[in-house]
mmCIF file with all atom_site columns, C-alpha atoms in Angstrom:
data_model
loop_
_atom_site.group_PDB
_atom_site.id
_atom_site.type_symbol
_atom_site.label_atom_id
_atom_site.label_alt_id
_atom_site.label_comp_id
_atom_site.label_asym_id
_atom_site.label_entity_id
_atom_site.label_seq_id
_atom_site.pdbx_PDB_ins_code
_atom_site.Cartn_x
_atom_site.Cartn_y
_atom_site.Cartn_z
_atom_site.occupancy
_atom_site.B_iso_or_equiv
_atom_site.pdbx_formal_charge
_atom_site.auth_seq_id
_atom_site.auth_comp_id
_atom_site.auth_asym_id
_atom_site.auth_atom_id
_atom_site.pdbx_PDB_model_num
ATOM 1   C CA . UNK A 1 1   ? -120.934 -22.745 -53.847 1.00 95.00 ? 1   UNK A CA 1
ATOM 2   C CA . UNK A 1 2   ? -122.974 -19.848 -53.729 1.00 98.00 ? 2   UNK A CA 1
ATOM 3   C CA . UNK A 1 3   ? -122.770 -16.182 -54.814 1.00 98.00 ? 3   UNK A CA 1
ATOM 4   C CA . UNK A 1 4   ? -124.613 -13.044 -54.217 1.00 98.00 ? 4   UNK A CA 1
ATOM 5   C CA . UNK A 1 5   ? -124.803 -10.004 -56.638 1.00 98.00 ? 5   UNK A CA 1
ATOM 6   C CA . UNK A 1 6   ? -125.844 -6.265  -55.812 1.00 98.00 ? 6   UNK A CA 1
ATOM 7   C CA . UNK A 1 7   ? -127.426 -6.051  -59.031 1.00 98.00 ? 7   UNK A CA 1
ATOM 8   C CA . UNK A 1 8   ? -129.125 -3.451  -61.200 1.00 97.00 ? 8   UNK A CA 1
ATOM 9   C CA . UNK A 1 9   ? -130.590 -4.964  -64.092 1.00 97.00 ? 9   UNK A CA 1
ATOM 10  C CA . UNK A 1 10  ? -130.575 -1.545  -66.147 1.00 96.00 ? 10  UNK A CA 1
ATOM 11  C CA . UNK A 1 11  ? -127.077 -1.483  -65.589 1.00 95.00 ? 11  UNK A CA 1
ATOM 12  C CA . UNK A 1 12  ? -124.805 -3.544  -68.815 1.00 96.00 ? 12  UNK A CA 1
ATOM 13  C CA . UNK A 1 13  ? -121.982 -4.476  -66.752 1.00 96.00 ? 13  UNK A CA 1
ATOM 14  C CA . UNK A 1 14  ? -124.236 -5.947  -63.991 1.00 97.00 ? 14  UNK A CA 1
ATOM 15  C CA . UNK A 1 15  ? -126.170 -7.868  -66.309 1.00 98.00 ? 15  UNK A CA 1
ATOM 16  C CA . UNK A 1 16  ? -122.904 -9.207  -67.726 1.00 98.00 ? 16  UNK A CA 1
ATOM 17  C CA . UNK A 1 17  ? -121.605 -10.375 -64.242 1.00 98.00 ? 17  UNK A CA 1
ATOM 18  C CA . UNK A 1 18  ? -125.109 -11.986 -63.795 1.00 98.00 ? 18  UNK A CA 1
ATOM 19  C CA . UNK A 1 19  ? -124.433 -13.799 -67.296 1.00 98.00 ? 19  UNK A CA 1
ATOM 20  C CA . UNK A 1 20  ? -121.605 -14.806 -66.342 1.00 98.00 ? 20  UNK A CA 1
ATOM 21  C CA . UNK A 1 21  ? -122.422 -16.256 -62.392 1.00 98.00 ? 21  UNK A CA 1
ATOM 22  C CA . UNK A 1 22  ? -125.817 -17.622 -63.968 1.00 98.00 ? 22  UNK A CA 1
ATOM 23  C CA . UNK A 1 23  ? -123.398 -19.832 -66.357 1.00 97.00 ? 23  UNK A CA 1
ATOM 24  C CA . UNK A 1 24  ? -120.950 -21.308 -63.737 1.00 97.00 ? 24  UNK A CA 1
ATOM 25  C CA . UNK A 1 25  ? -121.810 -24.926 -63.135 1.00 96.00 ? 25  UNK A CA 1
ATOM 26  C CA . UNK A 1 26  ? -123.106 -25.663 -59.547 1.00 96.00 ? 26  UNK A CA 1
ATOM 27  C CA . UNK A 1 27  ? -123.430 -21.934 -58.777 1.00 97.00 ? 27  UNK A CA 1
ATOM 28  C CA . UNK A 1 28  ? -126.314 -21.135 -57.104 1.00 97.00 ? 28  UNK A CA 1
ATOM 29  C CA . UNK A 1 29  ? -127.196 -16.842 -57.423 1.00 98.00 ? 29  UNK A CA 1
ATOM 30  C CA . UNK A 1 30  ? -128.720 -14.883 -54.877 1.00 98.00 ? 30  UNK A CA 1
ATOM 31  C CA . UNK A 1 31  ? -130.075 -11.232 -57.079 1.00 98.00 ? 31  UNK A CA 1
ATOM 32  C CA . UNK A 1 32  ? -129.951 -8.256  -54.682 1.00 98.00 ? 32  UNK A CA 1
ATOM 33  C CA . UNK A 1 33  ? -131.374 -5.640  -56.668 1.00 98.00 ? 33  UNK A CA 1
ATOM 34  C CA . UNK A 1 34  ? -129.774 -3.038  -54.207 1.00 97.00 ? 34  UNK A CA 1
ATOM 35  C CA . UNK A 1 35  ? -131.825 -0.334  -55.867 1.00 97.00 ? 35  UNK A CA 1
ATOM 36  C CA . UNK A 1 36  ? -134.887 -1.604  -54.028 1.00 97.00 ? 36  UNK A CA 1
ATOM 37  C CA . UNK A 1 37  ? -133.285 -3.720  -50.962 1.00 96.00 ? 37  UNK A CA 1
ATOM 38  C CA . UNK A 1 38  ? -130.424 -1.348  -50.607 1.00 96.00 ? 38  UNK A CA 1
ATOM 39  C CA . UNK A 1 39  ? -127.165 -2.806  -48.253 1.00 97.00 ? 39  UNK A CA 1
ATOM 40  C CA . UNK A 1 40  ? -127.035 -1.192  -44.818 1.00 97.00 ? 40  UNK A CA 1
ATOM 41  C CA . UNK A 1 41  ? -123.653 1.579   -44.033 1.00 98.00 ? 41  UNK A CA 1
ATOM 42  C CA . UNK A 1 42  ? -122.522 -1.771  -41.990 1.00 98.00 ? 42  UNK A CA 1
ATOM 43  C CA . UNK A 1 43  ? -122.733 -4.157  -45.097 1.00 98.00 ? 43  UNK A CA 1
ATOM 44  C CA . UNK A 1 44  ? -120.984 -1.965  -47.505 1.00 98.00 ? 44  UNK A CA 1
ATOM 45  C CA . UNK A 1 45  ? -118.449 -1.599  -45.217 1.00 98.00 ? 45  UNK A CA 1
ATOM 46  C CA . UNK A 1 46  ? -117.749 -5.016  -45.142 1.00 98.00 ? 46  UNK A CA 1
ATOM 47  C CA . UNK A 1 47  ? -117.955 -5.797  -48.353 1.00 98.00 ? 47  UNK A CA 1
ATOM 48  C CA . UNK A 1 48  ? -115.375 -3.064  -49.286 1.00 98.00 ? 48  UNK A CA 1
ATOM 49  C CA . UNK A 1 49  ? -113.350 -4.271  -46.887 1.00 98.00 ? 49  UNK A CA 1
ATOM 50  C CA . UNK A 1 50  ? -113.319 -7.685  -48.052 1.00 97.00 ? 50  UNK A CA 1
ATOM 51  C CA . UNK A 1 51  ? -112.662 -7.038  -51.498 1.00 97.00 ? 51  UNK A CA 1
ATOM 52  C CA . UNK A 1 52  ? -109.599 -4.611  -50.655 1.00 97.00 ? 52  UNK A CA 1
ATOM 53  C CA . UNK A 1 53  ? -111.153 -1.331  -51.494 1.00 98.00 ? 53  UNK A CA 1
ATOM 54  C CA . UNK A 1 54  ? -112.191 1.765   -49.918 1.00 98.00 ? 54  UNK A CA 1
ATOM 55  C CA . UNK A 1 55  ? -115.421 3.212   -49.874 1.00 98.00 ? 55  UNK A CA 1
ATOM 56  C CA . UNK A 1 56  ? -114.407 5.850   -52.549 1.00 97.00 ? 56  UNK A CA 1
ATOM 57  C CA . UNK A 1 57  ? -113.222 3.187   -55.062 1.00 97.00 ? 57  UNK A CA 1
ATOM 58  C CA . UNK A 1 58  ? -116.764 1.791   -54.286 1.00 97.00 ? 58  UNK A CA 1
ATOM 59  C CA . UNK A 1 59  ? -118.504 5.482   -55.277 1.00 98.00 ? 59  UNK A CA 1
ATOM 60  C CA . UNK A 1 60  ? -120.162 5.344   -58.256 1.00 97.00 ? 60  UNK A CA 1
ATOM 61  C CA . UNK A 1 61  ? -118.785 9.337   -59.405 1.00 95.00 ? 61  UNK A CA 1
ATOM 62  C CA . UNK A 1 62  ? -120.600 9.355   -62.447 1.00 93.00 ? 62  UNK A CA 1
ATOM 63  C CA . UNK A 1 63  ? -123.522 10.342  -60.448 1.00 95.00 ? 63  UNK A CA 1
ATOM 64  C CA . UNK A 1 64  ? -124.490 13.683  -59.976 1.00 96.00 ? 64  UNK A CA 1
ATOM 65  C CA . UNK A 1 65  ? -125.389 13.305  -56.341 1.00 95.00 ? 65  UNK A CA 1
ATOM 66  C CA . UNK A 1 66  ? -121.446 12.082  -56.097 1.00 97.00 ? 66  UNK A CA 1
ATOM 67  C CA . UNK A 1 67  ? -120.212 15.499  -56.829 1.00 96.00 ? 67  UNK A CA 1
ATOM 68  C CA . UNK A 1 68  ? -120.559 16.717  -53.518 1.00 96.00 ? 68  UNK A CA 1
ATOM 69  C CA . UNK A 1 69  ? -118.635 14.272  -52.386 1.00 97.00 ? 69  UNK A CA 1
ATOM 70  C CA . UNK A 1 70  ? -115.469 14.717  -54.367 1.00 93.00 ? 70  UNK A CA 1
ATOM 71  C CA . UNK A 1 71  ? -112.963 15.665  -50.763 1.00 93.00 ? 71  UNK A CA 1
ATOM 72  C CA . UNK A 1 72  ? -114.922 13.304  -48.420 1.00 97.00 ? 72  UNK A CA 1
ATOM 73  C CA . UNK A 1 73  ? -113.940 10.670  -46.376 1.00 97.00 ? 73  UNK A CA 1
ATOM 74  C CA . UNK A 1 74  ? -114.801 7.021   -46.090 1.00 97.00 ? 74  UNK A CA 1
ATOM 75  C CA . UNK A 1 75  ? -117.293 7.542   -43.957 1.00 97.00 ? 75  UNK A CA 1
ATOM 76  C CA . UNK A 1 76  ? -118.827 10.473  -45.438 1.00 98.00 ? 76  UNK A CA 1
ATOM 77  C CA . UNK A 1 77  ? -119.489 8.296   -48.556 1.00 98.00 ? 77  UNK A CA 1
ATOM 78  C CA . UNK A 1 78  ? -120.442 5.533   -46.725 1.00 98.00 ? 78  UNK A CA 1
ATOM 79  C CA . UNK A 1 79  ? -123.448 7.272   -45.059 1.00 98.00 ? 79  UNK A CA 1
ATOM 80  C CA . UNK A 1 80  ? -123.572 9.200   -48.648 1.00 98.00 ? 80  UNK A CA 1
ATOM 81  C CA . UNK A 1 81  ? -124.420 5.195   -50.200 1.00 98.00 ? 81  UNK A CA 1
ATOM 82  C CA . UNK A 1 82  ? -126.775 3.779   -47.482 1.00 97.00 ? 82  UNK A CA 1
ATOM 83  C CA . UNK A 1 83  ? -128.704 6.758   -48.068 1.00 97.00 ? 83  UNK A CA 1
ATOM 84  C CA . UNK A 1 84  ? -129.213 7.264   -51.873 1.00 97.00 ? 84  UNK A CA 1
ATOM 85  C CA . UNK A 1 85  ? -128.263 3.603   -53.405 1.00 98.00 ? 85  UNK A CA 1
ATOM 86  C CA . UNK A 1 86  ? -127.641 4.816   -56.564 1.00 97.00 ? 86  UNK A CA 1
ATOM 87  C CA . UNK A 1 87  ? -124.158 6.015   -55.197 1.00 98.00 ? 87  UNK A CA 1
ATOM 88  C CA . UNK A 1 88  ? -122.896 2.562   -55.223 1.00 98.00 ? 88  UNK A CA 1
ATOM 89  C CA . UNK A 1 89  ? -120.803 1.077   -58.264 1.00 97.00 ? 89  UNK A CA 1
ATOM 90  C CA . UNK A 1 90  ? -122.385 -2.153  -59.393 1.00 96.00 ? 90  UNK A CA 1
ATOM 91  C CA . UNK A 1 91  ? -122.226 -4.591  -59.583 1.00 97.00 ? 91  UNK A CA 1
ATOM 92  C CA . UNK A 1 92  ? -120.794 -6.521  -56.101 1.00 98.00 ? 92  UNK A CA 1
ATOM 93  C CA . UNK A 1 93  ? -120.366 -9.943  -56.408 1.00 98.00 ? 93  UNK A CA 1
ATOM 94  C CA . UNK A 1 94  ? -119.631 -12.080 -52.545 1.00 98.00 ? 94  UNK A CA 1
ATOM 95  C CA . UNK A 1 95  ? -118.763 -15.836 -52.576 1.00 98.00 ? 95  UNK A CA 1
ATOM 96  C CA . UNK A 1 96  ? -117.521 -17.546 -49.830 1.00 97.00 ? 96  UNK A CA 1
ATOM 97  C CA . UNK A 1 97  ? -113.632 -16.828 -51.598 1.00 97.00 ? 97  UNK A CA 1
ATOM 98  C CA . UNK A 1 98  ? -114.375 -12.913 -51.553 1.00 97.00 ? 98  UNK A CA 1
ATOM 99  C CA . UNK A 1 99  ? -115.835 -10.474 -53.001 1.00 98.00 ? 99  UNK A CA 1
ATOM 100 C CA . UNK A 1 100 ? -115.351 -8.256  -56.436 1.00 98.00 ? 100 UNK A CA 1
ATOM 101 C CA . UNK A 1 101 ? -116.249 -4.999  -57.988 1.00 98.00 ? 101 UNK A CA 1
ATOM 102 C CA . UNK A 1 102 ? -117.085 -6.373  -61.455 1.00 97.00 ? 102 UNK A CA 1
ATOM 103 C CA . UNK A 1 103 ? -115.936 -3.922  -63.405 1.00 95.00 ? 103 UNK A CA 1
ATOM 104 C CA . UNK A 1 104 ? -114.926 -4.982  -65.689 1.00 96.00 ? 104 UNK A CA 1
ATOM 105 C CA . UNK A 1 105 ? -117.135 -8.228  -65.283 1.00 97.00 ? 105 UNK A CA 1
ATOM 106 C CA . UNK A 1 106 ? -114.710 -10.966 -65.792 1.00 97.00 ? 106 UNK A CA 1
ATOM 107 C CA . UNK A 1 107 ? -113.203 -10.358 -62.131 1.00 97.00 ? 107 UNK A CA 1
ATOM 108 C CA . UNK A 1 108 ? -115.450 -11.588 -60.629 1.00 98.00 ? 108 UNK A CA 1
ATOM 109 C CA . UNK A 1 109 ? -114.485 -14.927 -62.114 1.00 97.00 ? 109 UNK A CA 1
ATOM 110 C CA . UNK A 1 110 ? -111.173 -14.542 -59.660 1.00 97.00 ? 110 UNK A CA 1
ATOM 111 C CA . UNK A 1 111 ? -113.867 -15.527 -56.464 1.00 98.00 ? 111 UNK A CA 1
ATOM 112 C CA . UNK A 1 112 ? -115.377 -18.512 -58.616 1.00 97.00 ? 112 UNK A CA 1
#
């Protein structure tokens, strides 16, 4: 099986989630550091949509650039993400049985 991770290695709870995918026997990890290869409005949509969430549950509101965005819709934060990264909770973790918000890190062990 294979996973993927949105990653951001300065980030504890993404490096956990890595930890924890890099020790799963037969796993092979694909590293998206989404900071520099950021996902496209399209693939964030998916994703959320595939793990069960909305966009907002996505929004990473400790941000100060998420303030603005306290009342908007879906698809406000959606273009909001694709255009400053940072906006997106980390880390996302896809495998071909879904995909998790690991927060806290052990769920992505659900998709595993």
């Amino acid at each position: 099986m294979k996973a993927t991770i949105y990653h951001n290695p300065r980030c504890s709870k993404s490096r956990e989630a890595l930890a924890i995918l890099n020790e799963t026997p037969g796993l092979g990890v694909e590293v998206v550091e989404y900071l520099k290869t950021p996902p496209s409005r399209a693939t964030l949509k998916d994703l959320y949509a595939r793990a069960g969430m909305t966009a907002r549950e996505g929004l990473r509101i400790a941000e100060d650039a998420a303030k603005p965005l306290k009342g908007a819709e879906d698809d406000a934060i959606l273009d909001a993400m694709a255009a400053n990264p940072i906006l997106i909770e980390r880390p996302l973790v896809v495998t071909e049985k879904g995909v998790r918000l690991g927060r806290p890190p052990e769920r992505i062990r659900e998709i595993l």
